[in-house]
Amino acid sequence: MKLYIIRHGETQWNVQRRLQGASDTELNEKGVALAKVTGKALMDVPFYCCFTSPLKRARETARLVLNGREIPVYPDERIQEISFGDWEGRESALLPPSMLDNFFHHTERYQAPEGGEELSQICARTKVFWEDITSREELQDKTILIASHGCAVRALLQNVYEDASVENFWHGKVPPNCGVNIVEVRENKAILLEEDVVYY
């Protein structure tokens, strides 16, 4: 099994540095262009099916990357982005500095805002998705596209990284928009072949 795990294209909230989380934002013009370029680069990859976060920005990225291919696309809430609860939509500059510092640089100290998710929660639900997909007998020899979000992608990859830990959650950085992580799974062993590849 080979998995192409992609973060969605750019949105206006990315540009404005606003917390998106579970908010259902759309791709901006640049985000559409990035997804199309990525789709062109992956046009020869024989995708069997696609799993996508149900949020518009991920679904649209998947649609543009697949570029008309007639394959099954399955929305799955388990790979939706982390929720920031009451802080969704707020500009980064208006947030407590410690919140962003902990979220991106000291993840072991991060505490979710009211109504939001902890990192342990997104790791738990993406792990359930991971174990489900990678154990399906009919998918063992298939190539699959997974369209998701920055934090959700890193949570998924906790099942792959040899040095996985809450302290090293981001593995050096947030995945770039339309960044692709390519993972091979054989006999329950996952190997990261490419990390955060961009084609633009």
XYZ file of N, CA and C in Angstrom:
600
model
N 0.837 -1.187 0.000
C 0.000 0.000 0.000
C 0.880 1.248 0.000
N 0.479 2.192 -0.835
C 1.196 3.461 -0.849
C 0.187 4.581 -0.599
N 0.519 5.468 0.317
C -0.357 6.565 0.694
C 0.276 7.903 0.321
N -0.486 8.737 -0.352
C -0.082 10.113 -0.644
C -0.936 11.009 0.249
N -0.320 11.553 1.282
C -1.048 12.332 2.281
C -0.772 13.812 2.031
N -1.809 14.559 1.642
C -1.621 15.937 1.203
C -2.362 16.919 2.109
N -1.722 18.035 2.379
C -2.402 19.132 3.062
C -3.133 19.957 2.000
N -4.249 20.538 2.380
C -5.044 21.355 1.457
C -4.256 22.567 0.936
N -4.762 23.159 -0.142
C -4.172 24.368 -0.700
C -4.439 25.588 0.177
N -3.880 26.710 -0.209
C -3.980 27.935 0.586
C -5.416 28.466 0.642
N -5.776 29.045 1.777
C -7.066 29.721 1.957
C -6.804 31.167 2.357
N -7.860 31.974 2.318
C -7.705 33.366 2.725
C -7.373 33.467 4.210
N -7.885 32.547 4.991
C -7.562 32.551 6.423
C -6.090 32.202 6.659
N -5.501 31.379 5.796
C -4.051 31.151 5.890
C -3.309 32.464 5.717
N -3.704 33.221 4.700
C -3.059 34.503 4.404
C -3.237 35.476 5.562
N -4.421 35.484 6.147
C -4.729 36.412 7.242
C -4.230 35.913 8.589
N -3.638 34.737 8.601
C -3.110 34.136 9.829
C -4.200 34.016 10.896
N -5.335 33.451 10.464
C -6.447 33.205 11.372
C -6.542 31.714 11.657
N -6.935 31.375 12.877
C -7.087 29.962 13.235
C -8.272 29.373 12.478
N -7.999 28.363 11.644
C -9.074 27.748 10.867
C -9.701 26.576 11.590
N -8.855 25.648 12.004
C -9.370 24.479 12.703
C -10.499 23.810 11.955
N -11.619 23.617 12.647
C -12.765 22.920 12.071
C -13.681 23.847 11.266
N -13.318 25.142 11.151
C -14.119 26.066 10.339
C -14.056 25.643 8.877
N -15.179 25.801 8.176
C -15.269 25.270 6.808
C -14.917 26.334 5.770
N -13.651 26.679 5.691
C -13.179 27.705 4.756
C -12.887 27.097 3.387
N -12.786 27.968 2.385
C -12.558 27.524 1.009
C -11.160 27.914 0.533
N -10.706 27.262 -0.519
C -9.438 27.630 -1.136
C -9.539 29.019 -1.745
N -8.441 29.780 -1.681
C -8.395 31.032 -2.430
C -7.824 30.744 -3.820
N -7.629 31.797 -4.605
C -7.165 31.615 -5.981
C -5.812 30.910 -6.038
N -4.925 31.301 -5.140
C -3.606 30.658 -5.104
C -3.732 29.192 -4.681
N -4.623 28.923 -3.731
C -4.823 27.550 -3.273
C -5.313 26.647 -4.386
N -6.209 27.165 -5.221
C -6.693 26.407 -6.384
C -5.538 26.120 -7.336
N -4.722 27.150 -7.565
C -3.586 26.989 -8.490
C -2.586 25.962 -7.962
N -2.294 25.996 -6.660
C -1.344 25.044 -6.073
C -1.861 23.611 -6.203
N -3.165 23.435 -5.976
C -3.741 22.095 -6.087
C -3.693 21.585 -7.527
N -3.929 22.482 -8.483
C -3.874 22.076 -9.895
C -2.453 21.680 -10.298
N -1.468 22.456 -9.866
C -0.061 22.138 -10.172
C 0.318 20.796 -9.552
N -0.131 20.580 -8.317
C 0.162 19.311 -7.632
C -0.502 18.150 -8.360
N -1.745 18.363 -8.794
C -2.444 17.323 -9.548
C -1.726 16.968 -10.829
N -1.190 17.980 -11.489
C -0.450 17.743 -12.738
C 0.802 16.906 -12.458
N 1.469 17.212 -11.338
C 2.680 16.461 -10.985
C 2.366 15.014 -10.625
N 1.151 14.777 -10.135
C 0.770 13.425 -9.697
C -0.145 12.719 -10.697
N -0.219 13.250 -11.907
C -1.185 12.718 -12.871
C -0.933 11.260 -13.248
N 0.305 10.806 -13.117
C 0.601 9.416 -13.476
C 0.546 8.459 -12.289
N 0.226 8.985 -11.113
C 0.100 8.113 -9.939
C -1.242 7.385 -10.012
N -1.246 6.078 -9.946
C -2.487 5.301 -10.151
C -3.347 5.213 -8.889
N -3.962 6.321 -8.515
C -4.785 6.317 -7.304
C -5.985 5.387 -7.467
N -6.205 4.576 -6.458
C -7.335 3.636 -6.449
C -8.575 4.289 -5.838
N -8.341 5.091 -4.792
C -9.430 5.807 -4.141
C -8.845 6.969 -3.354
N -9.731 7.778 -2.797
C -9.299 8.950 -2.031
C -10.133 9.046 -0.753
N -9.451 9.332 0.338
C -10.132 9.681 1.586
C -9.838 11.146 1.856
N -10.875 11.906 2.200
C -10.681 13.329 2.422
C -11.405 13.797 3.674
N -10.821 14.786 4.325
C -11.561 15.504 5.355
C -12.832 16.045 4.702
N -13.940 16.111 5.426
C -15.169 16.649 4.839
C -15.163 18.165 4.674
N -14.168 18.861 5.210
C -14.127 20.320 5.083
C -13.810 20.720 3.642
N -14.430 21.817 3.181
C -14.372 22.224 1.771
C -12.951 22.345 1.243
N -12.057 22.933 2.014
C -10.707 23.189 1.502
C -9.957 21.890 1.194
N -10.229 20.842 1.963
C -9.598 19.541 1.701
C -10.298 18.823 0.545
N -11.626 18.865 0.541
C -12.382 18.203 -0.541
C -12.062 18.820 -1.898
N -11.960 20.145 -1.926
C -11.653 20.822 -3.188
C -10.228 20.513 -3.632
N -9.300 20.450 -2.704
C -7.926 20.082 -3.039
C -7.895 18.681 -3.644
N -8.596 17.750 -3.029
C -8.651 16.373 -3.557
C -9.227 16.365 -4.969
N -10.315 17.108 -5.168
C -10.961 17.137 -6.489
C -10.011 17.679 -7.550
N -9.292 18.740 -7.218
C -8.382 19.355 -8.190
C -7.163 18.470 -8.456
N -6.663 17.821 -7.417
C -5.516 16.916 -7.602
C -5.921 15.725 -8.469
N -7.106 15.194 -8.245
C -7.567 14.033 -9.020
C -7.937 14.418 -10.452
N -8.309 15.662 -10.669
C -8.493 16.208 -12.027
C -9.365 15.333 -12.923
N -10.562 15.022 -12.428
C -11.520 14.304 -13.264
C -11.428 12.795 -13.238
N -10.490 12.241 -12.489
C -10.410 10.774 -12.422
C -11.678 10.213 -11.773
N -12.185 9.158 -12.337
C -13.399 8.551 -11.806
C -13.040 7.459 -10.811
N -12.683 7.908 -9.606
C -12.379 6.969 -8.531
C -13.222 7.349 -7.323
N -13.454 6.414 -6.418
C -14.254 6.727 -5.227
C -13.552 7.739 -4.329
N -14.320 8.705 -3.812
C -13.814 9.692 -2.855
C -14.676 9.590 -1.605
N -14.023 9.317 -0.470
C -14.748 9.080 0.773
C -14.442 10.167 1.804
N -15.402 11.046 2.121
C -15.198 12.005 3.208
C -15.143 11.257 4.542
N -14.230 11.657 5.416
C -14.059 10.960 6.691
C -13.726 11.977 7.783
N -14.614 12.121 8.751
C -14.436 13.111 9.818
C -13.223 12.828 10.698
N -12.722 11.613 10.668
C -11.573 11.271 11.517
C -10.307 11.997 11.088
N -10.265 12.488 9.824
C -9.081 13.218 9.361
C -9.385 14.707 9.152
N -10.447 15.175 9.804
C -10.753 16.601 9.815
C -9.736 17.313 10.702
N -9.579 18.625 10.502
C -8.591 19.384 11.265
C -8.966 19.484 12.745
N -7.966 19.719 13.571
C -8.173 19.935 14.998
C -9.108 21.123 15.199
N -9.951 21.050 16.202
C -10.851 22.167 16.510
C -10.195 23.091 17.536
N -10.305 24.389 17.281
C -9.814 25.390 18.235
C -10.951 25.994 19.055
N -12.124 25.381 18.979
C -13.224 25.806 19.823
C -13.553 27.284 19.717
N -13.608 27.960 20.853
C -13.989 29.378 20.915
C -13.024 30.295 20.178
N -11.811 29.813 19.882
C -10.810 30.677 19.257
C -10.792 30.574 17.730
N -11.657 29.759 17.182
C -11.703 29.624 15.719
C -11.963 30.980 15.066
N -11.234 31.264 14.014
C -11.420 32.506 13.279
C -10.627 33.676 13.805
N -10.033 33.547 14.962
C -9.267 34.674 15.524
C -7.932 34.834 14.798
N -7.516 36.071 14.643
C -6.209 36.344 14.046
C -5.116 36.008 15.056
N -4.007 35.489 14.544
C -2.904 35.077 15.413
C -2.427 36.211 16.313
N -2.412 37.418 15.771
C -1.911 38.574 16.529
C -2.781 38.890 17.741
N -4.021 38.411 17.740
C -4.946 38.709 18.841
C -5.039 37.564 19.852
N -4.231 36.527 19.667
C -4.239 35.385 20.577
C -3.180 35.546 21.653
N -3.365 34.899 22.806
C -2.305 34.913 23.813
C -1.023 34.327 23.213
N 0.108 35.034 23.294
C 1.350 34.526 22.693
C 1.705 33.106 23.145
N 1.398 32.795 24.402
C 1.748 31.462 24.910
C 0.969 30.362 24.201
N -0.266 30.687 23.737
C -1.077 29.672 23.070
C -0.399 29.193 21.802
N -0.006 30.134 20.929
C 0.632 29.760 19.667
C 2.016 29.172 19.900
N 2.752 29.723 20.864
C 4.094 29.214 21.159
C 4.018 27.760 21.615
N 3.068 27.481 22.475
C 2.915 26.100 22.938
C 2.430 25.187 21.823
N 1.479 25.656 21.027
C 0.919 24.822 19.963
C 1.974 24.419 18.946
N 2.854 25.356 18.593
C 3.832 25.084 17.539
C 5.227 24.702 18.042
N 5.587 25.113 19.256
C 6.971 24.905 19.700
C 7.110 24.116 20.997
N 6.073 24.085 21.806
C 6.115 23.335 23.074
C 4.817 22.548 23.204
N 4.637 21.632 22.269
C 3.355 20.937 22.145
C 2.958 20.165 23.399
N 3.953 19.764 24.188
C 3.626 19.032 25.420
C 2.907 19.938 26.431
N 2.999 21.262 26.248
C 2.342 22.203 27.173
C 1.010 22.728 26.631
N 0.679 22.395 25.398
C -0.508 22.977 24.774
C -1.785 22.543 25.476
N -2.660 23.511 25.717
C -3.974 23.234 26.279
C -5.017 23.847 25.357
N -5.989 23.057 24.953
C -6.997 23.527 24.010
C -7.872 24.610 24.632
N -8.294 25.584 23.812
C -9.250 26.581 24.297
C -10.609 25.940 24.552
N -11.496 26.684 25.178
C -12.837 26.181 25.490
C -13.512 25.623 24.229
N -13.975 24.397 24.311
C -14.669 23.774 23.187
C -13.759 23.185 22.132
N -12.457 23.291 22.324
C -11.498 22.792 21.341
C -10.986 21.401 21.672
N -10.140 20.884 20.790
C -9.565 19.548 20.956
C -8.130 19.626 21.449
N -7.770 18.686 22.260
C -6.368 18.517 22.648
C -5.634 17.762 21.532
N -4.315 17.898 21.495
C -3.530 17.155 20.506
C -3.708 15.650 20.687
N -3.867 15.215 21.921
C -4.061 13.780 22.171
C -5.350 13.280 21.517
N -6.342 14.154 21.416
C -7.620 13.747 20.827
C -7.521 13.603 19.307
N -6.850 14.546 18.648
C -6.705 14.417 17.192
C -5.784 13.242 16.856
N -4.796 13.003 17.697
C -3.930 11.841 17.472
C -4.726 10.543 17.624
N -5.638 10.511 18.574
C -6.423 9.298 18.816
C -7.368 9.014 17.646
N -8.061 10.041 17.149
C -9.028 9.765 16.064
C -8.334 9.499 14.736
N -7.210 10.160 14.481
C -6.491 9.856 13.242
C -5.834 8.472 13.320
N -5.484 8.046 14.525
C -4.917 6.689 14.689
C -5.960 5.627 14.366
N -7.200 5.865 14.783
C -8.284 4.934 14.459
C -8.457 4.855 12.940
N -8.422 6.017 12.275
C -8.504 6.042 10.806
C -7.334 5.266 10.209
N -6.125 5.543 10.678
C -4.919 4.904 10.159
C -5.010 3.383 10.270
N -5.378 2.915 11.447
C -5.440 1.466 11.667
C -6.533 0.825 10.826
N -7.624 1.544 10.634
C -8.713 1.055 9.795
C -8.253 0.897 8.345
N -7.710 1.966 7.785
C -7.334 1.976 6.371
C -6.197 0.992 6.084
N -5.174 1.015 6.922
C -4.003 0.180 6.638
C -4.248 -1.306 6.887
N -5.342 -1.628 7.554
C -5.638 -3.048 7.803
C -6.617 -3.635 6.790
N -7.175 -2.807 5.913
C -8.155 -3.312 4.949
C -7.466 -4.184 3.896
N -7.910 -5.411 3.822
C -7.289 -6.384 2.927
C -7.337 -5.932 1.472
N -8.452 -5.347 1.067
C -8.629 -4.959 -0.334
C -7.765 -3.774 -0.757
N -7.132 -3.108 0.213
C -6.311 -1.933 -0.107
C -4.803 -2.211 -0.047
N -4.427 -3.414 0.295
C -3.014 -3.695 0.567
C -2.092 -3.446 -0.623
N -2.588 -3.614 -1.838
C -1.732 -3.403 -3.011
C -2.137 -2.142 -3.787
N -2.840 -1.229 -3.103
C -3.373 -0.052 -3.776
C -2.609 1.222 -3.407
N -2.802 2.250 -4.243
C -2.244 3.581 -3.993
C -3.408 4.515 -3.685
N -3.301 5.235 -2.570
C -4.433 5.983 -2.032
C -4.048 7.438 -1.790
N -4.953 8.339 -2.134
C -4.783 9.755 -1.829
C -5.544 10.081 -0.556
N -4.901 10.803 0.358
C -5.541 11.265 1.586
C -5.393 12.786 1.642
N -6.507 13.510 1.615
C -6.482 14.977 1.648
C -6.933 15.453 3.024
N -6.056 16.212 3.679
C -6.355 16.594 5.048
C -5.808 17.999 5.351
N -5.307 18.196 6.564
C -4.933 19.517 7.073
C -3.592 19.433 7.795
N -3.000 20.596 8.076
C -1.659 20.623 8.661
C -1.509 19.806 9.926
N -2.323 20.092 10.926
C -2.209 19.378 12.191
C -2.651 17.923 12.039
N -3.717 17.693 11.278
C -4.204 16.322 11.090
C -3.196 15.459 10.336
N -2.488 16.063 9.366
C -1.442 15.327 8.644
C -0.343 14.898 9.604
N 0.107 15.837 10.454
C 1.167 15.480 11.412
C 0.666 14.427 12.406
N -0.614 14.511 12.784
C -1.172 13.502 13.688
C -1.171 12.132 13.019
N -1.561 12.074 11.744
C -1.519 10.811 10.996
C -0.103 10.243 10.951
N 0.851 11.134 10.725
C 2.235 10.684 10.570
C 2.884 10.247 11.887
N 2.212 10.493 13.019
C 2.708 9.943 14.279
C 2.730 8.419 14.217
N 1.935 7.859 13.297
C 1.913 6.407 13.109
C 3.059 5.917 12.227
N 3.856 6.860 11.730
C 4.930 6.535 10.782
C 6.300 6.915 11.331
N 6.385 8.099 11.934
C 7.679 8.605 12.405
C 8.326 7.655 13.406
N 9.617 7.425 13.225
C 10.354 6.601 14.183
C 10.548 7.340 15.497
N 10.602 8.678 15.414
C 10.806 9.492 16.614
C 9.516 10.193 17.029
N 8.382 9.527 16.841
C 7.089 10.122 17.174
C 7.001 10.414 18.674
N 6.569 11.613 18.995
C 6.349 12.014 20.383
C 5.581 13.309 20.375
N 4.918 13.625 21.484
C 4.182 14.880 21.535
C 5.139 16.062 21.458
N 6.340 15.915 22.019
C 7.318 17.010 21.986
C 7.799 17.291 20.563
N 7.829 16.266 19.722
C 8.308 16.414 18.351
C 7.148 16.281 17.365
N 5.969 16.712 17.793
C 4.758 16.526 17.007
C 4.885 17.083 15.595
N 5.421 18.292 15.459
C 5.448 18.970 14.154
C 6.590 18.518 13.254
N 7.508 17.734 13.795
C 8.617 17.216 12.995
C 9.360 18.342 12.264
N 9.523 19.442 12.956
C 10.321 20.542 12.419
C 9.533 21.689 11.828
N 8.320 21.413 11.334
C 7.546 22.496 10.721
C 6.117 22.039 10.432
N 5.269 23.026 10.166
C 3.913 22.741 9.710
C 3.998 22.329 8.244
N 3.285 21.297 7.818
C 3.325 20.925 6.393
C 2.899 22.115 5.522
N 3.582 22.364 4.423
C 3.177 23.466 3.544
C 1.870 23.159 2.824
N 1.188 24.199 2.380
C -0.027 23.981 1.590
C 0.287 23.120 0.384
N -0.503 22.097 0.173
C -0.323 21.113 -0.904
C 0.983 20.332 -0.775
N 1.584 20.352 0.409
C 2.735 19.489 0.651
C 2.284 18.037 0.712
N 3.075 17.142 0.115
C 2.703 15.725 0.010
C 3.690 14.866 0.795
N 3.149 14.001 1.634
C 3.938 12.996 2.332
C 3.589 11.633 1.740
N 4.619 10.903 1.321
C 4.390 9.610 0.674
C 4.856 8.500 1.614
N 3.935 7.608 1.925
C 4.197 6.543 2.891
C 3.921 5.192 2.248
N 4.832 4.251 2.471
C 4.607 2.879 2.020
C 4.333 2.004 3.234
N 3.296 1.194 3.147
C 2.944 0.296 4.241
C 3.023 -1.134 3.742
N 3.888 -1.915 4.391
C 4.027 -3.334 4.042
C 4.099 -4.158 5.309
N 3.242 -5.160 5.381
C 3.226 -6.076 6.528
C 3.204 -5.305 7.843
N 2.295 -4.336 7.910
C 2.069 -3.518 9.109
C 3.237 -2.603 9.476
N 4.194 -2.458 8.569
C 5.307 -1.548 8.818
C 5.202 -0.370 7.848
N 5.230 0.846 8.388
C 5.095 2.051 7.572
C 6.453 2.732 7.407
N 6.761 3.110 6.183
C 8.024 3.795 5.872
C 7.708 5.101 5.170
N 8.269 6.198 5.681
C 8.087 7.504 5.059
C 9.075 7.630 3.902
N 8.558 7.660 2.676
C 9.420 7.749 1.492
C 9.763 9.191 1.143
N 8.786 10.087 1.295
C 8.993 11.505 0.997
C 8.241 12.325 2.032
N 8.855 13.439 2.475
C 8.207 14.274 3.490
C 8.010 15.693 2.972
N 6.777 16.175 3.036
C 6.437 17.577 2.710
C 6.946 18.008 1.327
N 6.786 17.138 0.352
C 7.209 17.472 -1.010
C 6.229 18.472 -1.615
N 6.751 19.510 -2.248
C 5.902 20.437 -2.991
C 6.296 20.406 -4.458
N 5.330 20.659 -5.329
C 5.559 20.573 -6.772
C 5.365 21.923 -7.446
N 5.489 22.983 -6.663
C 5.325 24.325 -7.214
C 6.509 25.202 -6.830
